[in-house]
Short mmCIF file of C-alpha atoms and ligand atoms in Angstrom, two decimals:
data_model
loop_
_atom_site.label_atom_id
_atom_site.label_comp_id
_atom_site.label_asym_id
_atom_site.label_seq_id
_atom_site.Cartn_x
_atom_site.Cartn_y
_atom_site.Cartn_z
CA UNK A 8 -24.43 88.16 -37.92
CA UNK A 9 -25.91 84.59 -37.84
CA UNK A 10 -22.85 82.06 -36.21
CA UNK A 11 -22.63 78.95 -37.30
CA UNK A 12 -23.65 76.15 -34.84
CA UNK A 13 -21.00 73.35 -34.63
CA UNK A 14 -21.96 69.73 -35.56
CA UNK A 15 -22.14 66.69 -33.47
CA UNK A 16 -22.40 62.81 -34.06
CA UNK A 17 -23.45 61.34 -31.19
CA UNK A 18 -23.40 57.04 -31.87
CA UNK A 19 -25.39 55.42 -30.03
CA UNK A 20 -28.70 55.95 -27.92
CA UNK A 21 -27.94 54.48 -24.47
CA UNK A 22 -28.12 56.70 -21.46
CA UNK A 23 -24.74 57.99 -22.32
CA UNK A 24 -25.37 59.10 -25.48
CA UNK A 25 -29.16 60.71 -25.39
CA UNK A 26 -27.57 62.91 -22.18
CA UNK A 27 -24.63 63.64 -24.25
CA UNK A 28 -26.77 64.74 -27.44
CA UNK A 29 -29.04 66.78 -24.85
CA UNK A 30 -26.02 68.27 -23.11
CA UNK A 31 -24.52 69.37 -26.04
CA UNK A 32 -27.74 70.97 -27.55
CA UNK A 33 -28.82 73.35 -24.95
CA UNK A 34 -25.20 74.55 -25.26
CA UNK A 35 -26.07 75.14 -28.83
CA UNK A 36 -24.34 72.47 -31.01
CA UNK A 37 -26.38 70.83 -33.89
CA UNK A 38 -26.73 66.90 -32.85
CA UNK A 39 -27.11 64.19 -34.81
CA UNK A 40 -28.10 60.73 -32.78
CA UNK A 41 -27.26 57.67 -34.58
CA UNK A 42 -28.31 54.44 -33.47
CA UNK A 43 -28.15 50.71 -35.10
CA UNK A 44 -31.14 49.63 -33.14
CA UNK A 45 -34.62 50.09 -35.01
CA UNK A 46 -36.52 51.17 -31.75
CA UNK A 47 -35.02 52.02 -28.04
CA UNK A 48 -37.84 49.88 -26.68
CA UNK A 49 -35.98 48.25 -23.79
CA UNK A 50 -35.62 45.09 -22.81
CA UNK A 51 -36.87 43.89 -18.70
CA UNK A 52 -34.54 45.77 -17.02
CA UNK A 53 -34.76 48.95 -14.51
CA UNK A 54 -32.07 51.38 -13.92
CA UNK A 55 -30.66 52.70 -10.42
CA UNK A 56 -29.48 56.41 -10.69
CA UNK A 57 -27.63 57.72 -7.86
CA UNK A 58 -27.15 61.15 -6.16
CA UNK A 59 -24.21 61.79 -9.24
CA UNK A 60 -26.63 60.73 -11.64
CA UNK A 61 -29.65 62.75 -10.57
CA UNK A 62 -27.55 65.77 -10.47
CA UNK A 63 -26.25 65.47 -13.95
CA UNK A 64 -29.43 64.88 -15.47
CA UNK A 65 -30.43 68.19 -13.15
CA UNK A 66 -28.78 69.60 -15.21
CA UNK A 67 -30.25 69.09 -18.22
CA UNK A 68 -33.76 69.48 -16.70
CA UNK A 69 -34.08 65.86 -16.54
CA UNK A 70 -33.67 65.14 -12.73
CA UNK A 71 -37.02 65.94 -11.34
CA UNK A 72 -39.26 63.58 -13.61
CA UNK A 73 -37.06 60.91 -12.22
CA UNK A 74 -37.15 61.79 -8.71
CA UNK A 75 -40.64 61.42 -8.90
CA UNK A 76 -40.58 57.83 -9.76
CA UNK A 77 -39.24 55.76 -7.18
CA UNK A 78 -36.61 56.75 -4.66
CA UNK A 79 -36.01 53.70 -2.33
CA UNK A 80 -37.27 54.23 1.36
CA UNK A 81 -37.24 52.05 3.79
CA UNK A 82 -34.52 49.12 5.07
CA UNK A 83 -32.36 48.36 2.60
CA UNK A 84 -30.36 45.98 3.99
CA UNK A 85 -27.50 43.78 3.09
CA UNK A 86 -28.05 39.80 4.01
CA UNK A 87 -26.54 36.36 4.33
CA UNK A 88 -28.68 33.79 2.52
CA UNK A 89 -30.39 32.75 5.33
CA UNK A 90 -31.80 36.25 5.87
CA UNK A 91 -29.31 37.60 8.63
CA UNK A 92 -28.81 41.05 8.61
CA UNK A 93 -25.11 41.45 7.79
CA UNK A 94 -25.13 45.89 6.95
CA UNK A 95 -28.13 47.52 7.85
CA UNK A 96 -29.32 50.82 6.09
CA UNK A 97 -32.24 52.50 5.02
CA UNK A 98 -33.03 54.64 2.26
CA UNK A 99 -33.59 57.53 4.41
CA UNK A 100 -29.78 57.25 6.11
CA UNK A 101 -28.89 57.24 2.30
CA UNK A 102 -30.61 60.09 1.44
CA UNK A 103 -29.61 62.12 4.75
CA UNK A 104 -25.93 61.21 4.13
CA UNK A 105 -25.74 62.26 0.60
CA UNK A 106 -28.36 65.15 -0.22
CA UNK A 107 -30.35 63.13 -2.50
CA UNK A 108 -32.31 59.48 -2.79
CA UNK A 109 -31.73 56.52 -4.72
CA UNK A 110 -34.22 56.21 -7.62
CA UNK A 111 -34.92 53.24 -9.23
CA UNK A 112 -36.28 53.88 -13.01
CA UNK A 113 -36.66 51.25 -15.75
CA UNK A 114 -34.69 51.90 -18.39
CA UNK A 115 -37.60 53.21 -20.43
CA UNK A 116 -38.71 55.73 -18.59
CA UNK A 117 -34.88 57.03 -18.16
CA UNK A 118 -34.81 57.07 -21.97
CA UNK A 119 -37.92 58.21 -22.52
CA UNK A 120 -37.07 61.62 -20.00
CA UNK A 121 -34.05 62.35 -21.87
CA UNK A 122 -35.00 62.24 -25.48
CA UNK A 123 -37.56 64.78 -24.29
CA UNK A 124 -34.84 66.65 -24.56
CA UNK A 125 -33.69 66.40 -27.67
CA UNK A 126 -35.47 67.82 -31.02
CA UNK A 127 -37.94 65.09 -32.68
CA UNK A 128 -35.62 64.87 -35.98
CA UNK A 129 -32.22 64.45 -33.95
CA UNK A 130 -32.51 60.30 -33.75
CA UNK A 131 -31.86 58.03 -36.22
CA UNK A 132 -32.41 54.70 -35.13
CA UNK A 133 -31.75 51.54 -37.63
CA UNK A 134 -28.62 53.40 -38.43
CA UNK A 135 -24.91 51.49 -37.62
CA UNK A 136 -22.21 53.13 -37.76
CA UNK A 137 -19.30 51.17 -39.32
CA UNK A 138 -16.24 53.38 -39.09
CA UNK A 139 -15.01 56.34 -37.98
CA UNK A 140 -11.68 58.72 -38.91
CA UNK A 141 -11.06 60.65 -35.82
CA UNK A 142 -9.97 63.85 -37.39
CA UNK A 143 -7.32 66.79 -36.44
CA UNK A 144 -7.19 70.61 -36.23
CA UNK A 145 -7.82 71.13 -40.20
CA UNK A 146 -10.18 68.42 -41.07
CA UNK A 147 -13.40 67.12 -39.43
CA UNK A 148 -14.21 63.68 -38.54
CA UNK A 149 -16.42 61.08 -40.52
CA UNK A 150 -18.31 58.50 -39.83
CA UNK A 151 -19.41 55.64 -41.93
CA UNK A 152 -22.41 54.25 -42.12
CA UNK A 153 -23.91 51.34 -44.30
CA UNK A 154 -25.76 53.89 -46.35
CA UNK A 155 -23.43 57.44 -46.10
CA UNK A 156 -20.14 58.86 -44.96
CA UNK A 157 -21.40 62.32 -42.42
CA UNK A 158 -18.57 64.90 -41.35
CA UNK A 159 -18.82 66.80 -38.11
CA UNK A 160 -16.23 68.61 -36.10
CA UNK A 161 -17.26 66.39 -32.87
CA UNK A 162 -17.71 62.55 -32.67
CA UNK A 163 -19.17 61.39 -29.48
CA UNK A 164 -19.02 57.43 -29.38
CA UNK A 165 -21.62 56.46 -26.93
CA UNK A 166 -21.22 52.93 -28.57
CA UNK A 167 -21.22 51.06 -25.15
CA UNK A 168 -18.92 48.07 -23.84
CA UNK A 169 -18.50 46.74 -27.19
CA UNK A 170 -17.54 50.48 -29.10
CA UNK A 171 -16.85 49.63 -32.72
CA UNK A 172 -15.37 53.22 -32.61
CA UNK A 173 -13.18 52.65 -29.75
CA UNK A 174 -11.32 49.68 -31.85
CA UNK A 175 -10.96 52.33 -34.59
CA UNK A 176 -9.26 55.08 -32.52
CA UNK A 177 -7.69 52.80 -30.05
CA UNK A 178 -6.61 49.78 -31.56
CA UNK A 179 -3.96 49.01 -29.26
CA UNK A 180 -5.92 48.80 -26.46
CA UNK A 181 -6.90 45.16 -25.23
CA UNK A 182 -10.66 46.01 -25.05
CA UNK A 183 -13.07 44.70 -22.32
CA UNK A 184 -12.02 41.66 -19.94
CA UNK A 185 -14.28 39.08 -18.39
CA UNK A 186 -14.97 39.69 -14.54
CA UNK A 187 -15.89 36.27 -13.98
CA UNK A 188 -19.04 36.14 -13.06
CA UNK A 189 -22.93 36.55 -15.10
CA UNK A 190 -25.64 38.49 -14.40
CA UNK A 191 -29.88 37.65 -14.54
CA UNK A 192 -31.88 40.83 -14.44
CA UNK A 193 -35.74 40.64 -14.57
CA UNK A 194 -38.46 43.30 -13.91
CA UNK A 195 -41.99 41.18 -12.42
CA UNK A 196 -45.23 41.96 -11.60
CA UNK A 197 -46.58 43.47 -8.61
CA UNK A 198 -45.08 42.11 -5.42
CA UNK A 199 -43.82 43.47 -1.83
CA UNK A 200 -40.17 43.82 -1.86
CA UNK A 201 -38.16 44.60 0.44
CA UNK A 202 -34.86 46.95 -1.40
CA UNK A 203 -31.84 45.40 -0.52
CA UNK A 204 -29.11 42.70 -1.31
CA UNK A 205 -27.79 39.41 0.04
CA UNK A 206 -24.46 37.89 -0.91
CA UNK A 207 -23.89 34.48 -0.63
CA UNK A 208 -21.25 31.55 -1.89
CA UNK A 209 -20.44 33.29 -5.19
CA UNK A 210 -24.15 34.20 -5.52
CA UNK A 211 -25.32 37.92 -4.71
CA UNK A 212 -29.84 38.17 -5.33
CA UNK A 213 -30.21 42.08 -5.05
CA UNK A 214 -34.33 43.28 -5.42
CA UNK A 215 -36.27 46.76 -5.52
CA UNK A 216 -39.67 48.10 -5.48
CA UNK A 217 -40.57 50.51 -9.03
CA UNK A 218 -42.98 53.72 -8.62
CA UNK A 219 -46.05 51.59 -10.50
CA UNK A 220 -45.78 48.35 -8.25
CA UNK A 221 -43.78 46.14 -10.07
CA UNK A 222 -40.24 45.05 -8.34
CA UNK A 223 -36.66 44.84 -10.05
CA UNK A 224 -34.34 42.00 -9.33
CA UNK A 225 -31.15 40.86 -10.12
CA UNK A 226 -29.30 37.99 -9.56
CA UNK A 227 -25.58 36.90 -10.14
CA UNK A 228 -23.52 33.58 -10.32
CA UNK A 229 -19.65 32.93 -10.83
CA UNK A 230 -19.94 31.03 -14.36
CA UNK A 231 -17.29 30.43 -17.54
CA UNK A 232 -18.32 33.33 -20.19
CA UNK A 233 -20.53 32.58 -22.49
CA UNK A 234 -22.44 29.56 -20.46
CA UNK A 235 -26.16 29.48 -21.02
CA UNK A 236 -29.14 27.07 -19.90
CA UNK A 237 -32.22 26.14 -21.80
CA UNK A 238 -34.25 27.85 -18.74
CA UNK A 239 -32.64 30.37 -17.22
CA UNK A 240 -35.66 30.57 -14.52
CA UNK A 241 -35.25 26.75 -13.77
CA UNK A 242 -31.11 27.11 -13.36
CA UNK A 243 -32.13 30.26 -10.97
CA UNK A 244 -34.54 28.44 -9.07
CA UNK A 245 -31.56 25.76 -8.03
CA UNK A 246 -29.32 28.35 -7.30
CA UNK A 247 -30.81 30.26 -5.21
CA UNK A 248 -33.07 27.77 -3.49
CA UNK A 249 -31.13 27.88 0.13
CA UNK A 250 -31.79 31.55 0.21
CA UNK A 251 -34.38 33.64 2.30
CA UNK A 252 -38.20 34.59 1.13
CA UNK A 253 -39.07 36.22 -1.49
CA UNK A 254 -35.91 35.54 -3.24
CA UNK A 255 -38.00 32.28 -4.46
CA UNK A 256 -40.91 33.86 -5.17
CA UNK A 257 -39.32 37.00 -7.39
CA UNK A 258 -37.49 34.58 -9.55
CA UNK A 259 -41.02 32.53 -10.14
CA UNK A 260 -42.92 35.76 -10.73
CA UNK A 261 -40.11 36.78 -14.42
CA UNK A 262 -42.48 36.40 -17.33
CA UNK A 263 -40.81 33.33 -19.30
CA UNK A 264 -38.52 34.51 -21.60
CA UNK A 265 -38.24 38.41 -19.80
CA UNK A 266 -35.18 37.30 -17.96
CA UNK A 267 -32.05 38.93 -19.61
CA UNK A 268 -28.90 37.20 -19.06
CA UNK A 269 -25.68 38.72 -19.58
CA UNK A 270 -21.81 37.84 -18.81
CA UNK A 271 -20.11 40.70 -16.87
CA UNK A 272 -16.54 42.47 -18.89
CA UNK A 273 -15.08 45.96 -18.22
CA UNK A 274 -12.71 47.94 -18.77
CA UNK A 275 -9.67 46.43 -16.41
CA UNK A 276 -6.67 48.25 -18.31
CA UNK A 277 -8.18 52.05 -18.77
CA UNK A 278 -7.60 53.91 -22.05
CA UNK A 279 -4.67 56.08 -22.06
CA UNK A 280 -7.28 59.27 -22.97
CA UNK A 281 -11.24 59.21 -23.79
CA UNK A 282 -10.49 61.58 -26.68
CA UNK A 283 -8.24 61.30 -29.81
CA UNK A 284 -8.87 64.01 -32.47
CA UNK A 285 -12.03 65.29 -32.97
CA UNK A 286 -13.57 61.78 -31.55
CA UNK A 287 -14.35 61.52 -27.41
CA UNK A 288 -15.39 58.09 -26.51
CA UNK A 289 -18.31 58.36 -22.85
CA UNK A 290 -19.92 55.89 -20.90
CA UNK A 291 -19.22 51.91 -20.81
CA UNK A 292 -17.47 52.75 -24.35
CA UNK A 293 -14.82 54.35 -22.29
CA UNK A 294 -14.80 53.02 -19.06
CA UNK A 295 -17.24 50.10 -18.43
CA UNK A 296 -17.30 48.72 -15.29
CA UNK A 297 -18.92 45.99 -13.41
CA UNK A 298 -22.18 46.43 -11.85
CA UNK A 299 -21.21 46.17 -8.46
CA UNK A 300 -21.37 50.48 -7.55
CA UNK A 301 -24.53 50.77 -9.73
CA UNK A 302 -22.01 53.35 -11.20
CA UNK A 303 -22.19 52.70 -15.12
CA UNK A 304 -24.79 54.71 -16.08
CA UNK A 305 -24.25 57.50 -13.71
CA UNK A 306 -20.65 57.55 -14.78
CA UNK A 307 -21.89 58.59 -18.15
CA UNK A 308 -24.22 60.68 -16.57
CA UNK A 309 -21.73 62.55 -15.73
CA UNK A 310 -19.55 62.18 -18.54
CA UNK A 311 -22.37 63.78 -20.53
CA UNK A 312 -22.26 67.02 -18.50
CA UNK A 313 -18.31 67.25 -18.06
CA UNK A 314 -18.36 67.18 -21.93
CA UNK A 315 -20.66 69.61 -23.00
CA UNK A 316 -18.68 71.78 -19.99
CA UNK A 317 -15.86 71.60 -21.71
CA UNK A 318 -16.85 72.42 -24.71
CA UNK A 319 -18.98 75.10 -23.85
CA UNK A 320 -18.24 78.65 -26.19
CA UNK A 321 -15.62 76.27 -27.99
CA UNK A 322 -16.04 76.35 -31.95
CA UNK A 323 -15.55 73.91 -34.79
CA UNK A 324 -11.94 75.20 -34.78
CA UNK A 325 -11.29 75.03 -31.15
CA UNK A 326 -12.69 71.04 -30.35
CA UNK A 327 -9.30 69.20 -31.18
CA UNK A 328 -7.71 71.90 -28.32
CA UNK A 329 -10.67 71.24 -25.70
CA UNK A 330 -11.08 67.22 -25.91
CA UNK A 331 -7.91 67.39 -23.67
CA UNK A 332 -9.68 69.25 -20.91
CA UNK A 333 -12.08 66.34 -21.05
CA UNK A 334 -9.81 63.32 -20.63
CA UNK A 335 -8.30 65.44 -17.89
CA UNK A 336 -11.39 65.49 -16.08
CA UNK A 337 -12.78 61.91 -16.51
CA UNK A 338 -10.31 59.36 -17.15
CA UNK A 339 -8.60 59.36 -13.63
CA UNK A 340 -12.52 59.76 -11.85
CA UNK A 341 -13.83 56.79 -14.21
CA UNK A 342 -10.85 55.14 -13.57
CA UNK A 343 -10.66 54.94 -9.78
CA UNK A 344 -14.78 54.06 -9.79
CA UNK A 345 -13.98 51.01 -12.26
CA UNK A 346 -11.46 49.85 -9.45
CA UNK A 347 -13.95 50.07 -6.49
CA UNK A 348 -16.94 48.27 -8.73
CA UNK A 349 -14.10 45.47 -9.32
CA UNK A 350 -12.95 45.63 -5.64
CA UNK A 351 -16.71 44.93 -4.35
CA UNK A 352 -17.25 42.16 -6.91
CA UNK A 353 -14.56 40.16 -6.36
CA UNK A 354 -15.71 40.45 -2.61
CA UNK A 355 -19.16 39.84 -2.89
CA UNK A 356 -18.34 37.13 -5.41
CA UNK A 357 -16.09 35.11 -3.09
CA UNK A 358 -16.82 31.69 -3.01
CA UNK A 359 -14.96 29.41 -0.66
CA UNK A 360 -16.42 29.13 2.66
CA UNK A 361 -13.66 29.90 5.10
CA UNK A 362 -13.82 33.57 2.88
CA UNK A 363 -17.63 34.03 3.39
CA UNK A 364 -17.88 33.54 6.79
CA UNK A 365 -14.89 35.55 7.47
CA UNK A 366 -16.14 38.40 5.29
CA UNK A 367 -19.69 38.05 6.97
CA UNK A 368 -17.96 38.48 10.41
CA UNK A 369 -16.46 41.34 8.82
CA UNK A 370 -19.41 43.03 7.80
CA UNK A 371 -21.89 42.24 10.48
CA UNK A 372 -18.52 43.54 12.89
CA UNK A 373 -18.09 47.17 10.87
CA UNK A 374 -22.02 47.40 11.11
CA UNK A 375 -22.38 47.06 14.38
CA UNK A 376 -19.11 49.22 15.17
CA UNK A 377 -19.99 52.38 12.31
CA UNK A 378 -23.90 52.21 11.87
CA UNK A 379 -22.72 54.37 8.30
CA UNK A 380 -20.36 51.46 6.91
CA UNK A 381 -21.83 50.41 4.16
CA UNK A 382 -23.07 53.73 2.97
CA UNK A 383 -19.04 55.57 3.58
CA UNK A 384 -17.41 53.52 0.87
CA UNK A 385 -19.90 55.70 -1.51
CA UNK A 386 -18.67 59.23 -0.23
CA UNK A 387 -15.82 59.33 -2.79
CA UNK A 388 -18.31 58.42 -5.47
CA UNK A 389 -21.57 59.93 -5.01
CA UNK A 390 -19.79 62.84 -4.25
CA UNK A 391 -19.64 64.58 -8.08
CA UNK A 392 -21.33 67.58 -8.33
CA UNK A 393 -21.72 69.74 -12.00
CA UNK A 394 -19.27 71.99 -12.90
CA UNK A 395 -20.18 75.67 -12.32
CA UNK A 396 -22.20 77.10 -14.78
CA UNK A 397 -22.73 73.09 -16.40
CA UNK A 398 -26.49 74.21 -16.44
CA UNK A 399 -25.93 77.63 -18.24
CA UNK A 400 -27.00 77.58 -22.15
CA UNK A 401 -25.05 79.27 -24.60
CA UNK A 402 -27.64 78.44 -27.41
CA UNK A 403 -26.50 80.49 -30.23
CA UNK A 404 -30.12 81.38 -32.58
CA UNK A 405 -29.12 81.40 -36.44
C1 LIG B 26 -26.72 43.70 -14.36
C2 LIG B 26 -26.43 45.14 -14.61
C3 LIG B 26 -27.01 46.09 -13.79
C4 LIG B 26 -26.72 47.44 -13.96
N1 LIG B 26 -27.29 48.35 -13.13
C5 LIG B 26 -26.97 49.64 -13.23
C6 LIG B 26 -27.53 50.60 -12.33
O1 LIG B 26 -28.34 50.28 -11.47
N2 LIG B 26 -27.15 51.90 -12.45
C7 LIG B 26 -26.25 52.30 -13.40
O2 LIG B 26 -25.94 53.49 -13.47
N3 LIG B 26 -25.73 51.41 -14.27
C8 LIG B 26 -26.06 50.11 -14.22
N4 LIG B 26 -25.55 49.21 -15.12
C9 LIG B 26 -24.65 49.69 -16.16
C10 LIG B 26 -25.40 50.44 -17.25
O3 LIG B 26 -26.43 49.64 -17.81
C11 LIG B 26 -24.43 50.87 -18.36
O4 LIG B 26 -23.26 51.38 -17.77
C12 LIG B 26 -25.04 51.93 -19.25
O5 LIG B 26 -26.12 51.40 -19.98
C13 LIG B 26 -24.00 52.51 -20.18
O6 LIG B 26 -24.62 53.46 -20.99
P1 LIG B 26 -23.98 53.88 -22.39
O7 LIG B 26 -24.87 54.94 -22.94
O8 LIG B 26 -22.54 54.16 -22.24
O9 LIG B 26 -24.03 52.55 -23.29
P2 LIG B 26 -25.25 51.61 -23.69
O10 LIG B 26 -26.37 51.74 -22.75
O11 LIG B 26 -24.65 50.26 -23.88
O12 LIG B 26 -25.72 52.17 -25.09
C14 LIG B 26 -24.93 52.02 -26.25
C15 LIG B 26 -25.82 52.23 -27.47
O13 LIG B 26 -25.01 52.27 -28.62
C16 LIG B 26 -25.65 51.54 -29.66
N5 LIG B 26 -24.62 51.12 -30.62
C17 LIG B 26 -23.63 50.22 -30.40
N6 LIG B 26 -22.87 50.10 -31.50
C18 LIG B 26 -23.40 50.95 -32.44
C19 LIG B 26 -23.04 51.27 -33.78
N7 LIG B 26 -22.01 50.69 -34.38
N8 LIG B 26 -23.79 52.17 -34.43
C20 LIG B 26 -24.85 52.78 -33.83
N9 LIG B 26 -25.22 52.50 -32.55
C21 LIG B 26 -24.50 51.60 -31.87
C22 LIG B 26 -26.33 50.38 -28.92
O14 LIG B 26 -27.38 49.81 -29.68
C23 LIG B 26 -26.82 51.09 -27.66
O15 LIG B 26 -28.12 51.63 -27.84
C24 LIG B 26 -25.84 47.85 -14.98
C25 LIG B 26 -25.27 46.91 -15.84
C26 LIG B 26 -25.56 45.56 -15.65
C27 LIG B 26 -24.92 44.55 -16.57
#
């Protein structure tokens, strides 16, 4: 007798969602993708996807094009500004210590492996979703867009920091904070870089090398939200003028008008759940953090697999009793991963001098003393594998 598949809305096409939509299709729901932008053509900026990560998208069949890119090898050491080694580590005593490398992937290529995944007619870009009804046992969710109202007895909102849908199902929630500080991304042509980081007076410069030459770089600065400068290069050039080589030289080499500038919020108070009804809320819509962990996108990642997990077998009827299981899993783990990100940014944001130098001591001390020190405050972290059986398919054919 042919079943019927149950229906998904997945909104939004970031990593989160595409994963999500995959996840959920090999298990054999029907998946919609909506997504207000007209193309997922990225804008200059590259991607870091940890051990966690690579193992989630393993489990969609998605980790080994990725692993083939770029994992970092070689020093990747953290620095003071005037290039003194403050936490020395390599990409190889990262791999060793947790089974797997650290790839670096720009964000197209990350997007592009997933929606491999995914059947051609399951995106629909240009399409915003306005509002959403979350749904209960008897009746199935809608969502509104400009053009149509869909039903489907899941709603996955994948809408990132700013979730429209998470105002909808949790409008008592304060939404995103400011974290105080801005962020400069750029990706540049070919140059020799060095993978690694240096913090300075309220200043961190982090760079890495991508599998076709180019290099990665990103920069931050404690700022008021929402300040800008006519030339972002020019501002970036001042700031970081006292610190070591290439650091110059990387911010010289962004293509005018590639540099993407954005002010840092997250999530400080977490939701009570990531589910209500027949609506579950992944990624930065749930739980964004700051960048500090290179954690967002592997959070949802993960969140992608846990999900379709949970609701493996389960049927249109039986979603509003699984979401539950869900928020069980993730809000706690997301939780206590949005706390460390904040914990390291506030640190490596510190700005008064007596603080530097005293955290410098601190660092260059636990280096010397645990050769593993800056790599153990990952363990926790990078430790998430997939569920058992995450990878199985219960693909139902009508
Ligand atoms: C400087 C910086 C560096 C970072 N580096 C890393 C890193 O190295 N590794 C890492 O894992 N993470 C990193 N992150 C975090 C990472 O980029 C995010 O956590 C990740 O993109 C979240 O994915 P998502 O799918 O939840 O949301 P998003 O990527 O934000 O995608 C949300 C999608 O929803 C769409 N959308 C929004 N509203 C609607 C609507 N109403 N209707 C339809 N579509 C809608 C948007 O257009 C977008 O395509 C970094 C972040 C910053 C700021």
């Amino acid at each position: 007798m042919a079943v019927t598949k149950p229906e998904a809305i997945v909104v939004g096409a970031g990593p989160g969602g595409l994963a999500a939509a995959t996840a959920l299709h090999r298990k054999g729901w029907s998946v919609v993708v909506l997504e207000r932008s007209a193309t997922l053509e990225p804008i200059g900026a590259a991607i870091a996807i940890a051990p966690n990560g690579l193992r989630a998208l393993d489990t969609i069949d998605a980790g080994t094009p990725l692993r083939a890119l770029a994992a970092i090898r070689g020093a990747a050491t953290l620095r003071r500004p005037d290039g003194r080694v403050l936490a020395p580590t390599s990409g190889e005593a990262f791999t060793a210590r947790f089974g797997e490398p650290m790839v670096l992937a720009a964000r197209a290529e990350l997007m592009r492996v997933l929606l491999a995944g995914l059947p051609a007619d399951a995106l629909r870009t240009g399409t915003t979703v306005l509002t959403v009804t979350p749904g209960d046992a008897d009746r199935r969710a809608t969502v509104t867009t400009a053009d149509e109202t869909l039903t489907a007895d899941l709603v996955v909102a994948a809408d990132g920091i700013r979730s429209p849908i998470r105002r909808v199902v949790f409008p008592e929630h304060p939404g995103p904070r400011y974290a105080g500080f801005t962020t400069w991304r750029a990706i540049v042509p070919a140059v020799a870089i060095t993978p690694g980081e240096t913090w300075g007076r309220g200043l961190v410069f982090g760079a890495m090398p991508l599998a076709d030459g180019r290099g990665y770089w990103y920069a931050t600065a404690n700022r008021p939200a929402g300040t800008t400068h006519g030339d972002e290069r020019a501002e970036l050039l001042r700031l970081y003028r006292d610190f070591h080589a290439p650091v110059g030289d990387l911010i010289a080499a962004a293509p005018a008008g590639r540099i993407l500038r954005l002010d840092v919020h997250e999530m400080a108070t977490p939701l009570p759940a990531h589910h209500r009804g027949r609506v579950v809320l992944i990624g930065d819509a749930a739980h964004a953090m700051t960048p500090n962990l290179g954690q967002g996108g592997n959070q949802a990642l993960e969140d992608a697999i846990e999900l379709a997990d949970v609701l493996s077998g389960v049927t249109a009827a039986g979603v509003v009793d699984a979401l539950p299981g869900y928020s069980r899993r993730r809000v706690a783990r997301t939780s206590a991963v949005v706390r460390k990100s904040r914990r390291i940014g506030a640190m490596a944001q510190w700005h008064g001098r007596g603080a530097v130098a005293a955290r410098d001591t601190l660092l260059r001390v636990a280096g010397r003393v645990a050769p593993d020190a800056a790599l153990r405050p990952l363990d926790s972290v990078l430790a998430w594998r997939p569920p058992t059986g995450a990878a199985a398919s219960t693909r139902t054919e009508v």
